[in-house]
Amino acid sequence: MAKHTAEQGNQNEEKNKQVDELVLANEEKNKRAGELVLANKEKEKRAEELVLANKELAFQNEEKDKRADELALANEELAFQNEEKEKRADELALANEELAFQNEEKEKRADELALANEELAFQNEEKEKRADELALANEELAFQNEEKDKRADELVLANEELAFQEEEKDKRADELVLANKELAFQKELMQFIDTANAPIFGIDAHGSINEWNKQSEQITGYTKTEVLGQDLVENFITDDYKVPVGEVLKKALEGEETANYEFPLYTKSGKRVDVLLNSTTRRDATGKIVGVVGVGQDITELNKVRLEQESIALDMTMLVDTANAPIFGIDAHGSINEWNKQSEQITGYTKTEVLGQDLVENFITDDYKVPVGEVLKKALEGEETANYEFPLYTKSGKRVDVLLNSTTRRDATGKIVGVVGVGQDITELNKVRLEQESERKEASAQIIQASKLATLGEMATSVAHELNQPLNVIRMAAGNCRRKISDGTADTEYLNNKMERIESQTARAAAIIDHMRMFGREANEELAPINPRAVVTSALDLMGEQLRLAGIEIVTEFSEDCSSILGHSIQMEQVILNLLTNARDAMAKKEGEKKITLRVFEDNKGVQITAEDAGGGIPGDVLPRIFEPFYTTKEMGKGTGLGLSVSYGIISDMKGTLVADNIGGGARFTITLPCVS
Amino acid sequence: MTISIKVLIVDDEEIILEEASEALTDQGYECFVASGVKAAVEVIETTPGIRLILTDLRMPRESGADLIKMVEENFGQDIKFIVMSGHASPSIETDDIDLELYPFLRKPLDIDNLIGMVYSVLGNKE
């Protein structure tokens, strides 16, 4: 056993030695590994330094390249500079040549200048010579002018002498003319008397004829030679007139002249001639009475005419008296001086009853005294009136409507002496006129009503649409309400708001229905001031929804201030509805934007309401007929054609105008109405 | 998380926009309103994710049919439509759109009908 142990022990020692050697070997190995690691690390460092060095080298090379590039550039630049320098040198050489040339030229110029100066000196000498000659010439001229003045003075004297001679000649000539005139006058006078268109005769102090002109010969048939020296009265006046004519002539012989003494003369042939005699006293140069000159006038024709006139006047009087119209006359004081039979008939007053009475005071009713008096007064001043209407009350108290024409009455000289009135009984005419007017009004009202009912029919559809809108709101509001209540999420505030909404919509529906009802009623309202903006708004209330559904945009432009207009608001609304309906129909088939623009404003013509659409406008052949009753461009069964003609009538009755024209891409209707303050 | 479905209501009458959007909002939809075609297009451009447009047909200026045409041309076919009108049935407004293809609600609107139709057109609430 011990050997075993000792062997084991040796083996163990061997093993231990081996282990130690192993350990040492390992330690060595470890050392070697550590040194290897260090060496590697050194190698790495070297490698890194190498990389750095390479980088540095690369960088240096780059720099070198850059320097090389810059140098190349600099060399290029230098080469370029040298080229430029040579170019400059060439240019300088050229410049110098040029300069040399210039200098040569300058010297040439200098020579020319010297020549020119010599020439100038010569010119100046010449100029001085001319100046001397001019001075001499001026002296000569002064002398000439003195001579001229002397001649002028002599001429003035000669003219004065001549003028004086002329005056003297004229004086002699005038004296001669006067003398000739005197002579001519004498001759003329004689001729005048001889050829006068009136018989002129003369008797001497004893009554014997010593003058007898041609007309006297002509009228009496007795020649001058036959009568000269004869006693006028004795031989040529009829017995019954011998005394009176003799008186007239005797008076003239005593200086008392007579004018317009009428008497009959019998010619040689026995014909009677009526003569109007003017007898003049004839005196000599000293004023002593030497005879009588008689100037006659054949008034036979005149008398005949006068008689005729009187007969015509009588006829006229009869005509006026029996005329089929009342004719009366007043004088300048207003008193009746003419009253024909018809006047008697109509008024019941006879001529005798009225003559001399003041017409206005006694026969015109109090309320018309002033105006009728005015008409008559104007006529008395020359201003005539035609067709003045006033009432007259007859003797029996019946009323008669008279249409009066007043004419200024003048005498033969043109002086105003009164007024003539010609009347016309228009009582019946007025009655008929009133009847017709009332019939017309009735027919007009019926047509308006018919049109309104037609509109009303159309409106029924419109109301259906209008009512739809509030109903829509009510339905949705109520629906939402109900759902919230069943969810339990409805609070009092929410419910209140919704109920209010519903209530206000029902009120709106009620208003629409009321409006329609009011519209349907026949209008017998009085004319009243209405607000045009309110009327348009009201019409839109009735049609707004319908237009919206048709895709039509409504634009309103109302001016801030606008006067009222006088009319019936329902009728006005009817007109606006008519225009809106027409606009809607015009745009029904149109593509593109559908718009109606309504404007209300005021200008100097009055209140203007316009409606413009985008319906393409009214064709040229339709436009002039558009307001005709029953004229329609719509198909059979659609539209009565009454609308625009009734609208036109309504606006006319309101004293306004309705016109249509085309503007832009559509039609425009313009209502103009007088303002009411 | 539940995302609300976006619905656009187009009508020129304010009160209808109010009541309809109240009813649909209560049902969990997110409602947008526009009073005309122009306003509607603005909303669609600035609000992505609108799934349904409920539009009145007869409006002044452009009509509901114009809106449908514009939306289908420019925004694709993802958006569904319901049309409303006061008339018994819509007539063909333009040559390019057959309005009878779209779900139709008669005015005056009944709230229950409105909600029911929106449900069925959009499928489910979510």
mmCIF file of N, CA, C and O in Angstrom, chain B residues 11-65:
data_model
loop_
_atom_site.group_PDB
_atom_site.id
_atom_site.type_symbol
_atom_site.label_atom_id
_atom_site.label_comp_id
_atom_site.label_asym_id
_atom_site.label_seq_id
_atom_site.Cartn_x
_atom_site.Cartn_y
_atom_site.Cartn_z
ATOM 1 N N ASP B 11 -79.857 73.672 -48.163
ATOM 2 C CA ASP B 11 -81.213 74.193 -48.425
ATOM 3 C C ASP B 11 -81.151 75.697 -48.236
ATOM 4 O O ASP B 11 -80.427 76.188 -47.372
ATOM 5 N N ASP B 12 -81.919 76.434 -49.027
ATOM 6 C CA ASP B 12 -81.825 77.889 -48.879
ATOM 7 C C ASP B 12 -82.665 78.416 -47.719
ATOM 8 O O ASP B 12 -82.654 79.606 -47.438
ATOM 9 N N GLU B 13 -83.427 77.525 -47.056
ATOM 10 C CA GLU B 13 -84.214 78.008 -45.910
ATOM 11 C C GLU B 13 -83.527 77.637 -44.611
ATOM 12 O O GLU B 13 -83.336 76.459 -44.311
ATOM 13 N N GLU B 14 -83.181 78.663 -43.841
ATOM 14 C CA GLU B 14 -82.445 78.502 -42.579
ATOM 15 C C GLU B 14 -83.102 77.528 -41.619
ATOM 16 O O GLU B 14 -82.451 76.689 -41.013
ATOM 17 N N ILE B 15 -84.439 77.682 -41.485
ATOM 18 C CA ILE B 15 -85.150 76.907 -40.463
ATOM 19 C C ILE B 15 -85.041 75.416 -40.769
ATOM 20 O O ILE B 15 -84.859 74.600 -39.862
ATOM 21 N N ILE B 16 -85.113 75.088 -42.054
ATOM 22 C CA ILE B 16 -85.008 73.665 -42.427
ATOM 23 C C ILE B 16 -83.625 73.132 -42.090
ATOM 24 O O ILE B 16 -83.473 72.005 -41.579
ATOM 25 N N LEU B 17 -82.592 73.976 -42.364
ATOM 26 C CA LEU B 17 -81.232 73.552 -42.011
ATOM 27 C C LEU B 17 -81.141 73.282 -40.507
ATOM 28 O O LEU B 17 -80.568 72.268 -40.069
ATOM 29 N N GLU B 18 -81.749 74.192 -39.719
ATOM 30 C CA GLU B 18 -81.699 74.021 -38.253
ATOM 31 C C GLU B 18 -82.354 72.738 -37.807
ATOM 32 O O GLU B 18 -81.782 71.948 -37.057
ATOM 33 N N GLU B 19 -83.634 72.555 -38.204
ATOM 34 C CA GLU B 19 -84.399 71.407 -37.723
ATOM 35 C C GLU B 19 -83.795 70.088 -38.206
ATOM 36 O O GLU B 19 -83.677 69.120 -37.441
ATOM 37 N N ALA B 20 -83.403 70.044 -39.471
ATOM 38 C CA ALA B 20 -82.846 68.793 -39.999
ATOM 39 C C ALA B 20 -81.536 68.459 -39.306
ATOM 40 O O ALA B 20 -81.292 67.291 -38.926
ATOM 41 N N SER B 21 -80.686 69.472 -39.109
ATOM 42 C CA SER B 21 -79.406 69.152 -38.474
ATOM 43 C C SER B 21 -79.606 68.808 -37.004
ATOM 44 O O SER B 21 -78.871 67.984 -36.448
ATOM 45 N N GLU B 22 -80.633 69.405 -36.368
ATOM 46 C CA GLU B 22 -80.929 69.006 -34.987
ATOM 47 C C GLU B 22 -81.289 67.528 -34.911
ATOM 48 O O GLU B 22 -80.755 66.783 -34.099
ATOM 49 N N ALA B 23 -82.193 67.120 -35.823
ATOM 50 C CA ALA B 23 -82.655 65.730 -35.816
ATOM 51 C C ALA B 23 -81.503 64.770 -36.048
ATOM 52 O O ALA B 23 -81.363 63.753 -35.340
ATOM 53 N N LEU B 24 -80.630 65.074 -37.020
ATOM 54 C CA LEU B 24 -79.552 64.145 -37.365
ATOM 55 C C LEU B 24 -78.434 64.173 -36.327
ATOM 56 O O LEU B 24 -77.819 63.141 -36.032
ATOM 57 N N THR B 25 -78.155 65.359 -35.767
ATOM 58 C CA THR B 25 -77.127 65.438 -34.733
ATOM 59 C C THR B 25 -77.526 64.584 -33.516
ATOM 60 O O THR B 25 -76.692 63.903 -32.932
ATOM 61 N N ASP B 26 -78.825 64.637 -33.169
ATOM 62 C CA ASP B 26 -79.309 63.814 -32.065
ATOM 63 C C ASP B 26 -79.058 62.333 -32.322
ATOM 64 O O ASP B 26 -78.883 61.554 -31.384
ATOM 65 N N GLN B 27 -79.048 61.949 -33.583
ATOM 66 C CA GLN B 27 -78.819 60.548 -33.935
ATOM 67 C C GLN B 27 -77.346 60.213 -34.001
ATOM 68 O O GLN B 27 -76.974 59.096 -34.333
ATOM 69 N N GLY B 28 -76.469 61.200 -33.766
ATOM 70 C CA GLY B 28 -75.054 60.906 -33.706
ATOM 71 C C GLY B 28 -74.290 61.270 -34.949
ATOM 72 O O GLY B 28 -73.104 61.014 -35.067
ATOM 73 N N TYR B 29 -74.937 61.874 -35.899
ATOM 74 C CA TYR B 29 -74.204 62.292 -37.097
ATOM 75 C C TYR B 29 -73.568 63.637 -36.828
ATOM 76 O O TYR B 29 -74.027 64.410 -35.997
ATOM 77 N N GLU B 30 -72.488 63.922 -37.579
ATOM 78 C CA GLU B 30 -71.895 65.260 -37.479
ATOM 79 C C GLU B 30 -72.423 66.056 -38.675
ATOM 80 O O GLU B 30 -72.174 65.695 -39.817
ATOM 81 N N CYS B 31 -73.205 67.106 -38.392
ATOM 82 C CA CYS B 31 -73.898 67.823 -39.468
ATOM 83 C C CYS B 31 -73.214 69.120 -39.882
ATOM 84 O O CYS B 31 -72.742 69.880 -39.036
ATOM 85 N N PHE B 32 -73.149 69.331 -41.186
ATOM 86 C CA PHE B 32 -72.685 70.606 -41.735
ATOM 87 C C PHE B 32 -73.834 71.175 -42.559
ATOM 88 O O PHE B 32 -74.615 70.437 -43.128
ATOM 89 N N VAL B 33 -73.899 72.501 -42.603
ATOM 90 C CA VAL B 33 -74.998 73.104 -43.358
ATOM 91 C C VAL B 33 -74.472 74.116 -44.387
ATOM 92 O O VAL B 33 -73.403 74.694 -44.200
ATOM 93 N N ALA B 34 -75.251 74.260 -45.460
ATOM 94 C CA ALA B 34 -74.926 75.279 -46.470
ATOM 95 C C ALA B 34 -76.239 75.792 -47.066
ATOM 96 O O ALA B 34 -77.164 75.014 -47.271
ATOM 97 N N SER B 35 -76.313 77.098 -47.301
ATOM 98 C CA SER B 35 -77.586 77.658 -47.793
ATOM 99 C C SER B 35 -77.667 77.752 -49.306
ATOM 100 O O SER B 35 -78.642 78.248 -49.846
ATOM 101 N N GLY B 36 -76.620 77.278 -49.976
ATOM 102 C CA GLY B 36 -76.687 77.318 -51.434
ATOM 103 C C GLY B 36 -75.609 76.437 -52.016
ATOM 104 O O GLY B 36 -74.775 75.885 -51.296
ATOM 105 N N VAL B 37 -75.604 76.315 -53.327
ATOM 106 C CA VAL B 37 -74.656 75.409 -53.998
ATOM 107 C C VAL B 37 -73.223 75.888 -53.787
ATOM 108 O O VAL B 37 -72.315 75.106 -53.500
ATOM 109 N N LYS B 38 -73.035 77.193 -53.900
ATOM 110 C CA LYS B 38 -71.676 77.736 -53.778
ATOM 111 C C LYS B 38 -71.110 77.435 -52.386
ATOM 112 O O LYS B 38 -69.994 76.947 -52.242
ATOM 113 N N ALA B 39 -71.933 77.725 -51.340
ATOM 114 C CA ALA B 39 -71.502 77.483 -49.968
ATOM 115 C C ALA B 39 -71.242 75.998 -49.759
ATOM 116 O O ALA B 39 -70.289 75.606 -49.073
ATOM 117 N N ALA B 40 -72.100 75.162 -50.378
ATOM 118 C CA ALA B 40 -71.945 73.711 -50.226
ATOM 119 C C ALA B 40 -70.605 73.254 -50.772
ATOM 120 O O ALA B 40 -69.893 72.462 -50.141
ATOM 121 N N VAL B 41 -70.244 73.750 -51.937
ATOM 122 C CA VAL B 41 -68.970 73.349 -52.542
ATOM 123 C C VAL B 41 -67.804 73.753 -51.642
ATOM 124 O O VAL B 41 -66.845 72.994 -51.455
ATOM 125 N N GLU B 42 -67.886 74.950 -51.063
ATOM 126 C CA GLU B 42 -66.832 75.393 -50.139
ATOM 127 C C GLU B 42 -66.669 74.419 -48.983
ATOM 128 O O GLU B 42 -65.559 74.049 -48.607
ATOM 129 N N VAL B 43 -67.803 73.994 -48.401
ATOM 130 C CA VAL B 43 -67.755 73.064 -47.261
ATOM 131 C C VAL B 43 -67.099 71.757 -47.688
ATOM 132 O O VAL B 43 -66.238 71.222 -46.987
ATOM 133 N N ILE B 44 -67.505 71.256 -48.862
ATOM 134 C CA ILE B 44 -66.971 69.958 -49.324
ATOM 135 C C ILE B 44 -65.466 70.050 -49.523
ATOM 136 O O ILE B 44 -64.713 69.136 -49.181
ATOM 137 N N GLU B 45 -65.025 71.199 -50.064
ATOM 138 C CA GLU B 45 -63.577 71.349 -50.319
ATOM 139 C C GLU B 45 -62.782 71.430 -49.037
ATOM 140 O O GLU B 45 -61.658 70.946 -48.958
ATOM 141 N N THR B 46 -63.361 72.053 -48.008
ATOM 142 C CA THR B 46 -62.586 72.251 -46.784
ATOM 143 C C THR B 46 -62.834 71.185 -45.733
ATOM 144 O O THR B 46 -62.145 71.151 -44.714
ATOM 145 N N THR B 47 -63.831 70.344 -45.949
ATOM 146 C CA THR B 47 -64.116 69.317 -44.934
ATOM 147 C C THR B 47 -64.006 67.948 -45.568
ATOM 148 O O THR B 47 -64.927 67.517 -46.269
ATOM 149 N N PRO B 48 -62.911 67.248 -45.377
ATOM 150 C CA PRO B 48 -62.806 65.903 -45.955
ATOM 151 C C PRO B 48 -63.695 64.931 -45.192
ATOM 152 O O PRO B 48 -63.964 65.127 -44.011
ATOM 153 N N GLY B 49 -64.123 63.887 -45.902
ATOM 154 C CA GLY B 49 -64.827 62.809 -45.198
ATOM 155 C C GLY B 49 -66.327 62.950 -45.156
ATOM 156 O O GLY B 49 -67.000 62.267 -44.408
ATOM 157 N N ILE B 50 -66.899 63.857 -45.960
ATOM 158 C CA ILE B 50 -68.357 63.943 -45.974
ATOM 159 C C ILE B 50 -68.899 62.746 -46.731
ATOM 160 O O ILE B 50 -68.495 62.488 -47.858
ATOM 161 N N ARG B 51 -69.843 62.006 -46.068
ATOM 162 C CA ARG B 51 -70.321 60.770 -46.670
ATOM 163 C C ARG B 51 -71.659 60.938 -47.380
ATOM 164 O O ARG B 51 -71.992 60.187 -48.281
ATOM 165 N N LEU B 52 -72.430 61.952 -46.903
ATOM 166 C CA LEU B 52 -73.788 62.093 -47.450
ATOM 167 C C LEU B 52 -74.119 63.580 -47.617
ATOM 168 O O LEU B 52 -73.813 64.398 -46.754
ATOM 169 N N ILE B 53 -74.756 63.882 -48.751
ATOM 170 C CA ILE B 53 -75.279 65.236 -48.940
ATOM 171 C C ILE B 53 -76.787 65.153 -49.112
ATOM 172 O O ILE B 53 -77.294 64.410 -49.953
ATOM 173 N N LEU B 54 -77.477 65.935 -48.278
ATOM 174 C CA LEU B 54 -78.928 65.999 -48.339
ATOM 175 C C LEU B 54 -79.261 67.377 -48.916
ATOM 176 O O LEU B 54 -78.974 68.391 -48.295
ATOM 177 N N THR B 55 -79.800 67.391 -50.151
ATOM 178 C CA THR B 55 -79.965 68.696 -50.773
ATOM 179 C C THR B 55 -81.380 68.952 -51.292
ATOM 180 O O THR B 55 -82.040 68.060 -51.827
ATOM 181 N N ASP B 56 -81.828 70.203 -51.124
ATOM 182 C CA ASP B 56 -83.070 70.666 -51.716
ATOM 183 C C ASP B 56 -82.837 70.803 -53.229
ATOM 184 O O ASP B 56 -81.732 71.098 -53.660
ATOM 185 N N LEU B 57 -83.883 70.577 -54.005
ATOM 186 C CA LEU B 57 -83.717 70.673 -55.463
ATOM 187 C C LEU B 57 -83.912 72.111 -55.963
ATOM 188 O O LEU B 57 -83.120 72.637 -56.694
ATOM 189 N N ARG B 58 -85.008 72.719 -55.524
ATOM 190 C CA ARG B 58 -85.352 74.022 -56.113
ATOM 191 C C ARG B 58 -84.826 75.144 -55.240
ATOM 192 O O ARG B 58 -85.367 75.422 -54.191
ATOM 193 N N MET B 59 -83.744 75.737 -55.705
ATOM 194 C CA MET B 59 -83.217 76.882 -54.973
ATOM 195 C C MET B 59 -82.944 78.000 -55.988
ATOM 196 O O MET B 59 -82.678 77.698 -57.139
ATOM 197 N N PRO B 60 -82.994 79.235 -55.550
ATOM 198 C CA PRO B 60 -82.630 80.306 -56.475
ATOM 199 C C PRO B 60 -81.171 80.177 -56.877
ATOM 200 O O PRO B 60 -80.414 79.512 -56.217
ATOM 201 N N ARG B 61 -80.788 80.759 -57.942
ATOM 202 C CA ARG B 61 -79.443 80.597 -58.517
ATOM 203 C C ARG B 61 -79.265 79.139 -58.894
ATOM 204 O O ARG B 61 -80.047 78.598 -59.642
ATOM 205 N N GLU B 62 -78.265 78.431 -58.378
ATOM 206 C CA GLU B 62 -78.057 77.064 -58.873
ATOM 207 C C GLU B 62 -78.952 76.065 -58.136
ATOM 208 O O GLU B 62 -79.259 76.239 -56.961
ATOM 209 N N SER B 63 -79.331 74.998 -58.815
ATOM 210 C CA SER B 63 -80.271 74.047 -58.201
ATOM 211 C C SER B 63 -79.534 72.848 -57.633
ATOM 212 O O SER B 63 -78.324 72.681 -57.840
ATOM 213 N N GLY B 64 -80.260 72.008 -56.919
ATOM 214 C CA GLY B 64 -79.690 70.787 -56.338
ATOM 215 C C GLY B 64 -79.063 69.907 -57.403
ATOM 216 O O GLY B 64 -78.013 69.292 -57.177
ATOM 217 N N ALA B 65 -79.707 69.864 -58.571
ATOM 218 C CA ALA B 65 -79.172 69.020 -59.648
ATOM 219 C C ALA B 65 -77.786 69.501 -60.064
ATOM 220 O O ALA B 65 -76.887 68.709 -60.342
#
